[in-house]
mmCIF file of C-alpha atoms in Angstrom:
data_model
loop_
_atom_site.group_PDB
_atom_site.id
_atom_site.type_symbol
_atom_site.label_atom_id
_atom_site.label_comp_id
_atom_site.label_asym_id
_atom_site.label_seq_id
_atom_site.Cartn_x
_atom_site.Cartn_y
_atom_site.Cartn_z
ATOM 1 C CA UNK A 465 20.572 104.481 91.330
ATOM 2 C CA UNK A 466 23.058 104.536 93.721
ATOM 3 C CA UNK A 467 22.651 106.074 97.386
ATOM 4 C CA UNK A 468 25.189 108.335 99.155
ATOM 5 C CA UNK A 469 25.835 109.013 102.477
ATOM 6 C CA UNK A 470 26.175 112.573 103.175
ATOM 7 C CA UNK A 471 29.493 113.970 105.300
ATOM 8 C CA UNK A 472 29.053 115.901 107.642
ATOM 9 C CA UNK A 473 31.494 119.013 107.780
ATOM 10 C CA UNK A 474 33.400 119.749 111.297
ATOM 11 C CA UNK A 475 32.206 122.471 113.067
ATOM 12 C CA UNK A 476 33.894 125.589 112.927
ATOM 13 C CA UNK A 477 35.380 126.044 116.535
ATOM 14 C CA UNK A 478 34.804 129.393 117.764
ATOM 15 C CA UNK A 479 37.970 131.854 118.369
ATOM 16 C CA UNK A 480 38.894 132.658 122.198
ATOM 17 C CA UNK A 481 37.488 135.862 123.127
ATOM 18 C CA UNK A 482 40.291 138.327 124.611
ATOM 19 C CA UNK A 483 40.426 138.899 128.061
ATOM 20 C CA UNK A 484 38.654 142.543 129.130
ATOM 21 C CA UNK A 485 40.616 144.205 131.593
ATOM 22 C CA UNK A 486 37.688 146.908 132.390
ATOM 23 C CA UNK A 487 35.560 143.837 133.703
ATOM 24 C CA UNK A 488 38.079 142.762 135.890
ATOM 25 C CA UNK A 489 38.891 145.670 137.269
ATOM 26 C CA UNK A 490 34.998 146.379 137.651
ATOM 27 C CA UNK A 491 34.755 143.182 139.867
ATOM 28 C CA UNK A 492 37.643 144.593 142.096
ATOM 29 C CA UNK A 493 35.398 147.946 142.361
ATOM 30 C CA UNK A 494 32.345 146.212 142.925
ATOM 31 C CA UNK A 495 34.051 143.682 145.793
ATOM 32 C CA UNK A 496 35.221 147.348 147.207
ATOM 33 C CA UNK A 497 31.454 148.565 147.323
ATOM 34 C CA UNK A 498 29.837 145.297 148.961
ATOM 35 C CA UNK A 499 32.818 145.652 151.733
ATOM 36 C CA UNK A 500 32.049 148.858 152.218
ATOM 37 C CA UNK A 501 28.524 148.529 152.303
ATOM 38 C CA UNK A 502 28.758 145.577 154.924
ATOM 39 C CA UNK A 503 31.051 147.398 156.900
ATOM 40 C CA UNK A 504 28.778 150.414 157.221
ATOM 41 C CA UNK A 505 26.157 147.935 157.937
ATOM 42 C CA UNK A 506 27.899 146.535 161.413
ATOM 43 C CA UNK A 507 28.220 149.824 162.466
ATOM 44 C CA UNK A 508 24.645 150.766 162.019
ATOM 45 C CA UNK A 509 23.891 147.759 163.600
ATOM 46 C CA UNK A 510 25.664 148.749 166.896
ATOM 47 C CA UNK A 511 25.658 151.863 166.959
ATOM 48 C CA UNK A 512 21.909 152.454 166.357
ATOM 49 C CA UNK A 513 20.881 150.626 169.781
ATOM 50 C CA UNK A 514 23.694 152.354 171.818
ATOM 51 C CA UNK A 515 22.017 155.565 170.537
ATOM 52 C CA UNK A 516 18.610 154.519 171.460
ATOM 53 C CA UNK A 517 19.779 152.932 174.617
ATOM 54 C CA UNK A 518 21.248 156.501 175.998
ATOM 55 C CA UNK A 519 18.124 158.019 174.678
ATOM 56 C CA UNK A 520 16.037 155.939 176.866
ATOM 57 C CA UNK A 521 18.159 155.914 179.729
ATOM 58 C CA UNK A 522 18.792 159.807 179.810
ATOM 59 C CA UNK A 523 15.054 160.423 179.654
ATOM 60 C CA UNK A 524 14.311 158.178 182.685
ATOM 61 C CA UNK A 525 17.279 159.597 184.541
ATOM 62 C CA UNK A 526 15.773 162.986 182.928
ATOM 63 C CA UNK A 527 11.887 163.472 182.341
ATOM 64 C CA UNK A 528 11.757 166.546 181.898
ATOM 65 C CA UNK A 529 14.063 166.492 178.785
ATOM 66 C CA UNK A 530 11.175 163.859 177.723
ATOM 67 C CA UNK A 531 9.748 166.681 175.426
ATOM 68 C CA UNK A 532 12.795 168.643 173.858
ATOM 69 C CA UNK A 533 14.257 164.762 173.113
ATOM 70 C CA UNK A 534 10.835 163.883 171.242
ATOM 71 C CA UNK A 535 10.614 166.672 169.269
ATOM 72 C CA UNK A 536 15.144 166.378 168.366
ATOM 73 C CA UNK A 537 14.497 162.570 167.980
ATOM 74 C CA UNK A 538 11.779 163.609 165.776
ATOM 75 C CA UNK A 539 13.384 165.883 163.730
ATOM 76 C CA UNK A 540 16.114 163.665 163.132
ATOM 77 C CA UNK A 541 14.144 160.754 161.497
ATOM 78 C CA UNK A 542 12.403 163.273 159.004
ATOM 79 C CA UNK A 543 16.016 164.579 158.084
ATOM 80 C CA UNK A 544 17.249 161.011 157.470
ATOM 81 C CA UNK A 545 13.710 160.157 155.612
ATOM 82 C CA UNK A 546 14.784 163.462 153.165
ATOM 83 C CA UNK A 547 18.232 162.479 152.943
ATOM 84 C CA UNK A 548 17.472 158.529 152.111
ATOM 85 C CA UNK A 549 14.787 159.866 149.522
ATOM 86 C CA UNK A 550 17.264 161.973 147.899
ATOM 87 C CA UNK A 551 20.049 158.683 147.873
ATOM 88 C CA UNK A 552 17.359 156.980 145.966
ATOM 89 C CA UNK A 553 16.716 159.331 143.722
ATOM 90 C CA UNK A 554 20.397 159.703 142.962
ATOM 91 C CA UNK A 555 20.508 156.037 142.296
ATOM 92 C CA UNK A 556 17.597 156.098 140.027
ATOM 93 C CA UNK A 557 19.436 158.656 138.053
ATOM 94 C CA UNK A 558 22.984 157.346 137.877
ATOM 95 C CA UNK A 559 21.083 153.489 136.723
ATOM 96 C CA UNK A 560 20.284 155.504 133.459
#
């Protein structure tokens, strides 16, 4: 009995897959959101501390506006609470 070697066949090379020109352009729209999103982010980042800065100074220059600037001031951070609760919301919904 004689013994033989198996051959081993060549692996079949896989084809190229086309280029997609939607994910492409998708990487150009997402680049567009994060330099947005930075952007926005710098001028939060300044803008906020001027804001609290004239704040403060106008109610030591001021104190009797101490009270009307509480409750404003007040007012303000519930209205941005809503409106980030509703962003997130919206986002939660588009992910879908």
């Amino acid at each position: 009995m004689s013994a033989t070697v198996p051959t081993r066949q060549p692996a079949p090379v896989p084809e190229p897959l086309p280029p997609a020109p939607a994910t492409v352009q998708a990487s150009t729209s997402s680049t567009a959101v994060v330099v947005m999103s930075v952007s926005l982010a710098l001028v939060v980042v300044m803008v906020v501390p001027l804001a609290c800065g004239g704040v403060a100074y106008l109610t030591y220059r001021h104190p009797a506006l101490e009270a009307p600037l509480t409750i404003a001031l007040t007012a303000l951070t519930a209205l941005a609470a809503v409106v980030a609760a509703a962003a997130a919301v919206v986002a939660l919904l588009r992910r879908r």
